[in-house]
Amino acid sequence: MKQYTSVSSFEVFIAQSGFVFESEEEFNKLTETEKWNEYIGETTIFEDWDEMRETAGKVYIQRRIKMMEFN
């Protein structure tokens, strides 16, 4: 998160968003809205949620592979 936003964690990113949701289903619906994509575009280097999520997946996989190399 630090590399792509001005916050240290996804939890802080969500808290600062002002969006309220109480379940994974509600969060998933939120991520499909234009307002969510606007928030992503305004607070990250990404244009939208899909781009942010794709990059997060790549970073996660790269870190997992790196960890496996040392075990």
Backbone as a printed PyTorch tensor [residue, N CA C, xyz], in Angstrom:
tensor([[[  0.8180,  -1.1930,   0.0000],
         [  0.0000,   0.0000,   0.0000],
         [  0.8620,   1.2560,   0.0000]],

        [[  1.9420,   1.2200,   0.7540],
         [  2.7930,   2.4050,   0.8540],
         [  3.3440,   2.8140,  -0.5070]],

        [[  3.6080,   1.8360,  -1.3490],
         [  4.2100,   2.1080,  -2.6490],
         [  3.2180,   2.7670,  -3.6120]],

        [[  1.9300,   2.4850,  -3.4470],
         [  0.9430,   2.9290,  -4.4150],
         [ -0.0610,   3.9470,  -3.8840]],

        [[ -0.0470,   4.1880,  -2.5750],
         [ -0.9690,   5.1480,  -1.9510],
         [ -0.2070,   5.9460,  -0.8960]],

        [[ -0.9110,   6.8060,  -0.2090],
         [ -0.2730,   7.5920,   0.8540],
         [ -0.5360,   6.9990,   2.2360]],

        [[ -1.0610,   5.7710,   2.2910],
         [ -1.3720,   5.1290,   3.5700],
         [ -0.5730,   3.8410,   3.7250]],

        [[ -0.5380,   3.3500,   4.9570],
         [  0.3150,   2.2020,   5.2630],
         [ -0.3690,   0.8460,   5.1420]],

        [[ -1.7000,   0.8360,   5.1030],
         [ -2.3820,  -0.4590,   5.0440],
         [ -3.7270,  -0.3290,   4.3370]],

        [[ -4.2440,  -1.4640,   3.8960],
         [ -5.5450,  -1.4720,   3.2460],
         [ -6.6390,  -1.0730,   4.2360]],

        [[ -6.4690,  -1.4540,   5.4900],
         [ -7.4510,  -1.1060,   6.5150],
         [ -7.5640,   0.4150,   6.6570]],

        [[ -6.4360,   1.1030,   6.6720],
         [ -6.4390,   2.5620,   6.7580],
         [ -7.0570,   3.1570,   5.4950]],

        [[ -6.7070,   2.5890,   4.3590],
         [ -7.2480,   3.0360,   3.0780],
         [ -8.7720,   2.9790,   3.0890]],

        [[ -9.3170,   1.8750,   3.5740],
         [-10.7730,   1.7120,   3.6670],
         [-11.3550,   2.7160,   4.6650]],

        [[-10.7410,   2.8390,   5.8300],
         [-11.2470,   3.7370,   6.8650],
         [-11.3120,   5.1810,   6.3680]],

        [[-10.3280,   5.5880,   5.6150],
         [-10.2790,   6.9580,   5.1180],
         [-11.2300,   7.1990,   3.9500]],

        [[-11.7380,   6.1300,   3.3710],
         [-12.5910,   6.2650,   2.1890],
         [-13.9480,   6.8790,   2.4970]],

        [[-14.4400,   6.6590,   3.7180],
         [-15.7660,   7.1350,   4.0580],
         [-16.8790,   6.1830,   3.6460]],

        [[-16.5250,   5.1250,   2.9270],
         [-17.5240,   4.1380,   2.5230],
         [-17.8130,   3.2080,   3.7000]],

        [[-19.0670,   2.8130,   3.8120],
         [-19.4860,   1.9290,   4.8890],
         [-20.0500,   0.6480,   4.2830]],

        [[-19.5810,  -0.4750,   4.7900],
         [-20.1040,  -1.7740,   4.3830],
         [-19.9430,  -2.7100,   5.5590]],

        [[-20.7920,  -3.7140,   5.6230],
         [-20.7660,  -4.5960,   6.7810],
         [-20.5470,  -6.0540,   6.4270]],

        [[-20.3170,  -6.3310,   5.1650],
         [-20.0750,  -7.7170,   4.7630],
         [-19.2120,  -7.7350,   3.5090]],

        [[-18.6790,  -8.8880,   3.2190],
         [-17.8800,  -9.0460,   2.0080],
         [-18.7500,  -8.7870,   0.7810]],

        [[-19.9840,  -9.2310,   0.8370],
         [-20.9040,  -9.0120,  -0.2770],
         [-21.1280,  -7.5220,  -0.5290]],

        [[-21.3290,  -6.7600,   0.5410],
         [-21.5070,  -5.3110,   0.4000],
         [-20.2410,  -4.6580,  -0.1520]],

        [[-19.0830,  -5.1160,   0.3220],
         [-17.8260,  -4.5730,  -0.1900],
         [-17.6890,  -4.8690,  -1.6800]],

        [[-17.9930,  -6.1030,  -2.0750],
         [-17.9020,  -6.4730,  -3.4950],
         [-18.8280,  -5.6220,  -4.3540]],

        [[-20.0280,  -5.3280,  -3.8640],
         [-20.9440,  -4.4570,  -4.5990],
         [-20.3730,  -3.0460,  -4.6950]],

        [[-19.7820,  -2.5770,  -3.6070],
         [-19.1760,  -1.2490,  -3.5900],
         [-18.0920,  -1.1300,  -4.6530]],

        [[-17.2630,  -2.1550,  -4.7760],
         [-16.1360,  -2.0880,  -5.7130],
         [-16.5840,  -2.0600,  -7.1700]],

        [[-17.8470,  -2.2770,  -7.4100],
         [-18.3800,  -2.2270,  -8.7760],
         [-18.9570,  -0.8550,  -9.1180]],

        [[-18.8870,   0.0830,  -8.1780],
         [-19.4920,   1.3940,  -8.4080],
         [-18.4880,   2.4040,  -8.9590]],

        [[-19.0220,   3.3930,  -9.6280],
         [-18.1890,   4.4670, -10.1620],
         [-17.5530,   5.2780,  -9.0280]],

        [[-18.2910,   5.4740,  -7.9410],
         [-17.7410,   6.2380,  -6.8030],
         [-16.4950,   5.5590,  -6.2350]],

        [[-16.4970,   4.2330,  -6.1530],
         [-15.3330,   3.5020,  -5.6590],
         [-14.1630,   3.7050,  -6.6180]],

        [[-14.4190,   3.5740,  -7.9200],
         [-13.3540,   3.7600,  -8.8930],
         [-12.8230,   5.1890,  -8.8750]],

        [[-13.7020,   6.1570,  -8.6150],
         [-13.2410,   7.5400,  -8.4760],
         [-12.3170,   7.6770,  -7.2740]],

        [[-12.6690,   7.0460,  -6.1630],
         [-11.8220,   7.0750,  -4.9630],
         [-10.4600,   6.4550,  -5.2650]],

        [[-10.4610,   5.3300,  -5.9470],
         [ -9.1970,   4.6740,  -6.3210],
         [ -8.3650,   5.6270,  -7.1750]],

        [[ -8.9850,   6.2250,  -8.1760],
         [ -8.2750,   7.1280,  -9.0760],
         [ -7.7220,   8.3670,  -8.3940]],

        [[ -8.4330,   8.8470,  -7.3840],
         [ -8.0110,  10.0620,  -6.6860],
         [ -6.9550,   9.8030,  -5.6130]],

        [[ -6.8690,   8.5880,  -5.0920],
         [ -6.0060,   8.3320,  -3.9290],
         [ -4.8850,   7.3400,  -4.1860]],

        [[ -4.8010,   6.8180,  -5.4040],
         [ -3.7520,   5.8560,  -5.7410],
         [ -3.1570,   6.2190,  -7.0960]],

        [[ -2.1950,   5.4380,  -7.5260],
         [ -1.6360,   5.6280,  -8.8650],
         [ -2.4570,   4.8850,  -9.9110]],

        [[ -3.4890,   4.1860,  -9.4870],
         [ -4.2980,   3.3670, -10.3840],
         [ -5.4990,   4.1330, -10.9150]],

        [[ -5.9600,   3.7040, -12.0950],
         [ -7.1460,   4.3160, -12.6810],
         [ -8.4270,   3.7810, -12.0730]],

        [[ -8.4140,   2.5040, -11.6820],
         [ -9.6330,   1.9070, -11.1430],
         [ -9.3010,   0.6940, -10.2810]],

        [[-10.3390,   0.1250,  -9.6750],
         [-10.2070,  -1.0040,  -8.7620],
         [ -9.6040,  -2.2260,  -9.4450]],

        [[-10.0160,  -2.5040, -10.6770],
         [ -9.4880,  -3.6730, -11.3740],
         [ -7.9720,  -3.5870, -11.5140]],

        [[ -7.4660,  -2.4260, -11.8780],
         [ -6.0230,  -2.2450, -12.0210],
         [ -5.3190,  -2.3890, -10.6710]],

        [[ -5.9020,  -1.8230,  -9.6320],
         [ -5.3080,  -1.9240,  -8.2960],
         [ -5.2820,  -3.3780,  -7.8230]],

        [[ -6.3960,  -4.0730,  -8.0020],
         [ -6.5000,  -5.4650,  -7.5650],
         [ -5.5440,  -6.3670,  -8.3510]],

        [[ -5.4220,  -6.1250,  -9.6390],
         [ -4.5050,  -6.9140, -10.4670],
         [ -3.0610,  -6.7420, -10.0070]],

        [[ -2.6780,  -5.5140,  -9.7260],
         [ -1.3190,  -5.2490,  -9.2460],
         [ -1.0840,  -5.8920,  -7.8920]],

        [[ -2.0690,  -5.8040,  -7.0090],
         [ -1.9390,  -6.4320,  -5.6870],
         [ -1.7290,  -7.9350,  -5.8330]],

        [[ -2.4490,  -8.5550,  -6.7410],
         [ -2.2840,  -9.9900,  -6.9690],
         [ -0.8910, -10.3300,  -7.4580]],

        [[ -0.3800,  -9.5430,  -8.3700],
         [  0.9720,  -9.7670,  -8.8870],
         [  2.0150,  -9.6190,  -7.7840]],

        [[  1.8770,  -8.5780,  -6.9730],
         [  2.8270,  -8.3570,  -5.8760],
         [  2.7700,  -9.5200,  -4.8930]],

        [[  1.5720,  -9.9700,  -4.5560],
         [  1.4040, -11.0890,  -3.6330],
         [  2.0910, -12.3430,  -4.1720]],

        [[  1.8640, -12.6480,  -5.4310],
         [  2.4720, -13.8450,  -6.0290],
         [  3.9880, -13.7210,  -6.0490]],

        [[  4.4980, -12.5590,  -6.4050],
         [  5.9520, -12.3590,  -6.4290],
         [  6.5540, -12.5770,  -5.0470]],

        [[  5.8900, -12.0780,  -4.0210],
         [  6.4020, -12.2560,  -2.6510],
         [  6.3490, -13.7120,  -2.2290]],

        [[  5.2920, -14.4100,  -2.5820],
         [  5.1700, -15.8310,  -2.2310],
         [  6.2650, -16.6520,  -2.9160]],

        [[  6.5320, -16.3570,  -4.1700],
         [  7.5830, -17.0650,  -4.8980],
         [  8.9350, -16.7820,  -4.2620]],

        [[  9.1720, -15.5450,  -3.9170],
         [ 10.4360, -15.1720,  -3.2750],
         [ 10.6080, -15.9150,  -1.9550]],

        [[  9.5250, -16.0270,  -1.1810],
         [  9.5780, -16.7460,   0.0930],
         [  9.8840, -18.2270,  -0.1290]],

        [[  9.3400, -18.8020,  -1.1690],
         [  9.5500, -20.2210,  -1.4580],
         [ 11.0010, -20.4940,  -1.8270]],

        [[ 11.6530, -19.5370,  -2.4590],
         [ 13.0370, -19.7020,  -2.8680],
         [ 13.9690, -19.8130,  -1.6840]],

        [[ 13.5880, -19.2300,  -0.5600],
         [ 14.4420, -19.2470,   0.6150],
         [ 14.1480, -20.4130,   1.5500]],

        [[ 13.0620, -21.1240,   1.3160],
         [ 12.7200, -22.2610,   2.1740],
         [ 13.3250, -23.5340,   1.6590]]])
